[in-house]
mmCIF file of C-alpha atoms in Angstrom:
data_model
loop_
_atom_site.group_PDB
_atom_site.id
_atom_site.type_symbol
_atom_site.label_atom_id
_atom_site.label_comp_id
_atom_site.label_asym_id
_atom_site.label_seq_id
_atom_site.Cartn_x
_atom_site.Cartn_y
_atom_site.Cartn_z
ATOM 1 C CA PRO A 16 36.049 11.622 23.250
ATOM 2 C CA SER A 17 33.661 14.438 24.006
ATOM 3 C CA CYS A 18 32.558 14.746 20.336
ATOM 4 C CA GLN A 19 31.174 11.201 20.222
ATOM 5 C CA ALA A 20 27.402 10.683 20.502
ATOM 6 C CA PRO A 21 26.437 8.540 23.493
ATOM 7 C CA ASP A 22 25.570 4.953 22.812
ATOM 8 C CA SER A 23 21.822 4.822 22.447
ATOM 9 C CA GLY A 24 21.680 1.087 23.094
ATOM 10 C CA ALA A 25 19.734 0.605 19.882
ATOM 11 C CA THR A 26 20.894 -2.249 17.671
ATOM 12 C CA THR A 27 21.235 -1.716 14.016
ATOM 13 C CA HIS A 28 21.175 -4.315 11.246
ATOM 14 C CA GLU A 29 22.219 -4.188 7.696
ATOM 15 C CA ILE A 30 19.385 -3.760 5.278
ATOM 16 C CA ASN A 31 19.333 -5.675 1.995
ATOM 17 C CA ALA A 32 17.358 -3.368 -0.308
ATOM 18 C CA ASP A 33 16.565 -6.151 -2.776
ATOM 19 C CA SER A 34 15.195 -8.305 -0.002
ATOM 20 C CA VAL A 35 13.010 -5.447 1.388
ATOM 21 C CA LYS A 36 11.655 -4.698 -2.076
ATOM 22 C CA ALA A 37 10.835 -8.420 -2.659
ATOM 23 C CA MET A 38 9.000 -8.554 0.667
ATOM 24 C CA ILE A 39 6.955 -5.450 -0.141
ATOM 25 C CA ASN A 40 6.227 -6.692 -3.687
ATOM 26 C CA ALA A 41 4.913 -9.916 -2.179
ATOM 27 C CA LEU A 42 2.708 -7.918 0.240
ATOM 28 C CA GLU A 43 1.220 -5.934 -2.683
ATOM 29 C CA VAL A 44 0.492 -9.153 -4.630
ATOM 30 C CA ASP A 45 -1.231 -10.631 -1.611
ATOM 31 C CA TYR A 46 -3.165 -7.442 -1.002
ATOM 32 C CA ALA A 47 -4.323 -7.325 -4.640
ATOM 33 C CA ASN A 48 -5.384 -11.062 -4.528
ATOM 34 C CA ALA A 49 -7.352 -10.602 -1.321
ATOM 35 C CA SER A 50 -8.926 -7.403 -2.655
ATOM 36 C CA ASN A 51 -9.929 -8.925 -5.894
ATOM 37 C CA ALA A 52 -11.394 -11.923 -4.011
ATOM 38 C CA LYS A 53 -13.313 -9.484 -1.746
ATOM 39 C CA ASP A 54 -11.495 -11.036 1.244
ATOM 40 C CA VAL A 55 -11.677 -8.297 3.867
ATOM 41 C CA ALA A 56 -9.700 -10.381 6.454
ATOM 42 C CA GLY A 57 -7.013 -11.013 3.807
ATOM 43 C CA VAL A 58 -6.545 -7.318 3.138
ATOM 44 C CA LEU A 59 -6.609 -6.417 6.871
ATOM 45 C CA LYS A 60 -3.540 -8.611 7.388
ATOM 46 C CA TYR A 61 -1.575 -5.937 5.513
ATOM 47 C CA TYR A 62 -2.279 -3.314 8.236
ATOM 48 C CA ALA A 63 -1.098 -2.851 11.842
ATOM 49 C CA ALA A 64 -3.757 -2.485 14.531
ATOM 50 C CA ASP A 65 -2.764 1.172 14.827
ATOM 51 C CA ALA A 66 -2.645 1.852 11.012
ATOM 52 C CA GLU A 67 -3.977 5.025 9.527
ATOM 53 C CA ILE A 68 -5.033 5.556 5.871
ATOM 54 C CA TYR A 69 -5.305 9.040 4.340
ATOM 55 C CA SER A 70 -7.414 8.883 1.199
ATOM 56 C CA ALA A 71 -8.500 11.816 -1.002
ATOM 57 C CA GLU A 72 -11.720 9.900 -1.761
ATOM 58 C CA GLU A 73 -12.606 8.376 1.588
ATOM 59 C CA GLY A 74 -11.006 10.629 4.208
ATOM 60 C CA THR A 75 -8.961 9.440 7.155
ATOM 61 C CA GLN A 76 -9.363 5.982 8.573
ATOM 62 C CA VAL A 77 -7.716 5.293 11.928
ATOM 63 C CA GLY A 78 -7.346 1.766 13.240
ATOM 64 C CA LEU A 79 -8.390 -1.669 11.958
ATOM 65 C CA GLU A 80 -12.131 -1.239 12.668
ATOM 66 C CA ALA A 81 -12.318 1.953 10.530
ATOM 67 C CA ILE A 82 -10.269 0.324 7.759
ATOM 68 C CA LYS A 83 -12.460 -2.804 7.925
ATOM 69 C CA ALA A 84 -15.689 -0.779 7.676
ATOM 70 C CA SER A 85 -14.404 1.042 4.602
ATOM 71 C CA LEU A 86 -13.212 -2.131 2.971
ATOM 72 C CA GLU A 87 -16.592 -3.845 3.641
ATOM 73 C CA LYS A 88 -18.438 -0.855 2.145
ATOM 74 C CA ASP A 89 -16.235 -0.748 -0.898
ATOM 75 C CA MET A 90 -16.324 -4.473 -1.563
ATOM 76 C CA ALA A 91 -20.148 -4.623 -1.058
ATOM 77 C CA SER A 92 -20.748 -1.840 -3.487
ATOM 78 C CA ASP A 93 -18.449 -3.215 -6.210
ATOM 79 C CA THR A 94 -20.670 -5.388 -8.358
ATOM 80 C CA SER A 95 -18.733 -4.735 -11.614
ATOM 81 C CA GLY A 96 -16.043 -7.440 -11.160
ATOM 82 C CA ASN A 97 -13.183 -4.928 -11.506
ATOM 83 C CA LYS A 98 -9.709 -6.162 -10.610
ATOM 84 C CA VAL A 99 -6.901 -4.118 -9.074
ATOM 85 C CA SER A 100 -3.129 -4.462 -9.490
ATOM 86 C CA PHE A 101 -0.235 -2.625 -7.965
ATOM 87 C CA ASN A 102 3.119 -1.576 -9.421
ATOM 88 C CA VAL A 103 5.812 -0.837 -6.850
ATOM 89 C CA THR A 104 7.772 2.180 -8.141
ATOM 90 C CA GLY A 105 10.107 2.677 -5.261
ATOM 91 C CA VAL A 106 11.172 1.250 -1.866
ATOM 92 C CA TRP A 107 13.415 2.924 0.709
ATOM 93 C CA ALA A 108 14.340 1.353 4.052
ATOM 94 C CA SER A 109 16.252 2.415 7.141
ATOM 95 C CA GLY A 110 16.348 0.753 10.517
ATOM 96 C CA ASN A 111 13.002 -0.921 11.042
ATOM 97 C CA MET A 112 11.123 1.309 8.712
ATOM 98 C CA ALA A 113 10.452 1.148 4.929
ATOM 99 C CA VAL A 114 8.562 3.423 2.520
ATOM 100 C CA GLU A 115 6.940 2.302 -0.692
ATOM 101 C CA THR A 116 5.593 4.288 -3.528
ATOM 102 C CA GLY A 117 3.524 2.829 -6.332
ATOM 103 C CA THR A 118 0.669 3.013 -8.782
ATOM 104 C CA SER A 119 -2.584 1.216 -8.936
ATOM 105 C CA THR A 120 -4.548 0.158 -11.961
ATOM 106 C CA THR A 121 -8.116 -1.038 -11.883
ATOM 107 C CA THR A 122 -9.329 -2.956 -14.882
ATOM 108 C CA GLY A 123 -12.835 -4.066 -15.944
ATOM 109 C CA LYS A 124 -13.881 -7.584 -16.871
ATOM 110 C CA ASP A 125 -12.961 -6.801 -20.545
ATOM 111 C CA GLY A 126 -9.510 -5.725 -19.550
ATOM 112 C CA THR A 127 -10.040 -2.023 -20.116
ATOM 113 C CA VAL A 128 -8.527 0.393 -17.574
ATOM 114 C CA VAL A 129 -11.247 1.799 -15.392
ATOM 115 C CA ARG A 130 -8.957 3.966 -13.239
ATOM 116 C CA THR A 131 -5.411 4.542 -12.068
ATOM 117 C CA GLY A 132 -3.947 5.960 -8.860
ATOM 118 C CA LYS A 133 -0.895 6.535 -6.780
ATOM 119 C CA TYR A 134 -0.014 5.557 -3.268
ATOM 120 C CA MET A 135 2.679 5.741 -0.581
ATOM 121 C CA VAL A 136 2.923 3.321 2.345
ATOM 122 C CA LEU A 137 5.064 3.502 5.557
ATOM 123 C CA TYR A 138 5.900 0.170 6.894
ATOM 124 C CA GLU A 139 7.361 -0.935 10.252
ATOM 125 C CA LEU A 140 9.277 -4.160 10.708
ATOM 126 C CA ARG A 141 7.423 -5.986 13.487
ATOM 127 C CA ASP A 142 8.217 -9.598 14.442
ATOM 128 C CA GLY A 143 10.329 -10.009 11.349
ATOM 129 C CA LYS A 144 7.595 -8.827 8.877
ATOM 130 C CA TYR A 145 6.886 -5.469 7.371
ATOM 131 C CA ILE A 146 3.346 -4.181 8.196
ATOM 132 C CA ALA A 147 1.657 -1.018 6.981
ATOM 133 C CA ILE A 148 1.300 1.624 9.651
ATOM 134 C CA ARG A 149 0.460 4.643 7.388
ATOM 135 C CA GLU A 150 -0.895 4.869 3.883
ATOM 136 C CA MET A 151 -1.820 7.739 1.553
ATOM 137 C CA ASN A 152 -3.607 7.052 -1.674
ATOM 138 C CA MET A 153 -5.411 8.985 -4.419
ATOM 139 C CA ARG A 154 -7.007 8.261 -7.745
ATOM 140 C CA ASP A 155 -5.781 9.951 -10.854
ATOM 141 C CA LYS A 156 -8.076 12.395 -12.529
ATOM 142 C CA PRO A 157 -9.868 10.697 -15.491
ATOM 143 C CA ALA A 158 -7.762 12.633 -18.003
ATOM 144 C CA ASP A 159 -4.575 11.450 -16.300
ATOM 145 C CA ALA A 160 -5.851 7.810 -16.308
ATOM 146 C CA ALA A 161 -6.621 8.010 -20.067
ATOM 147 C CA GLU A 162 -3.127 9.432 -20.738
ATOM 148 C CA ALA A 163 -1.437 6.738 -18.618
ATOM 149 C CA THR A 164 -3.058 3.933 -20.572
ATOM 150 C CA LYS A 165 -2.550 5.555 -23.974
ATOM 151 C CA PRO A 166 -0.233 3.503 -26.211
ATOM 152 C CA ALA A 167 3.208 4.875 -26.715
ATOM 153 C CA GLU A 168 3.771 6.457 -30.152
#
C-alpha cells in the first residue's frame, strides 16, 4: 500500500529494560572502582574514541585524549583520598542507544559527604556492549549538597 513506509533495511531487536539497566549499573560500578583506584585506563574503557563530555566545571572534552588529560589532571591533584559512587536514577533504551541519568556522591576518608552532583550519559551499543558517547555532568551547589545529605525528619 502507498501509506506504508519503505523498508529501511535496518534490523530491530527487542530490548529488555532490566538487562540494559543491569549493564549500565555494572558500567557505573566499574567506573567508580577505576576512578577511586586512580586508574585512568580503567575509566577510559567506559568511553568511545569519539566520546564528548560536557562539564560545567571543566568545559567540553572531545575525544579520548582530551578525556584522558582531564582525568590525569584530576587524579593527580586529588590527594585527599575521596571516593566517588554513582546512583543510577533512570535508564531508557531504544534501538542501539540508551540514556542514563544519575547522581554522584563524593565522600571523604571519614565518610562525610564532600560533594554531590548529577549526570546524564548517552550510550551506543557497539560490539554487544554499551559505551558512552556523550556525557553531561555538574556538581550540585554546596547548599544543595548539604540538603541532599541531611537526615530525613
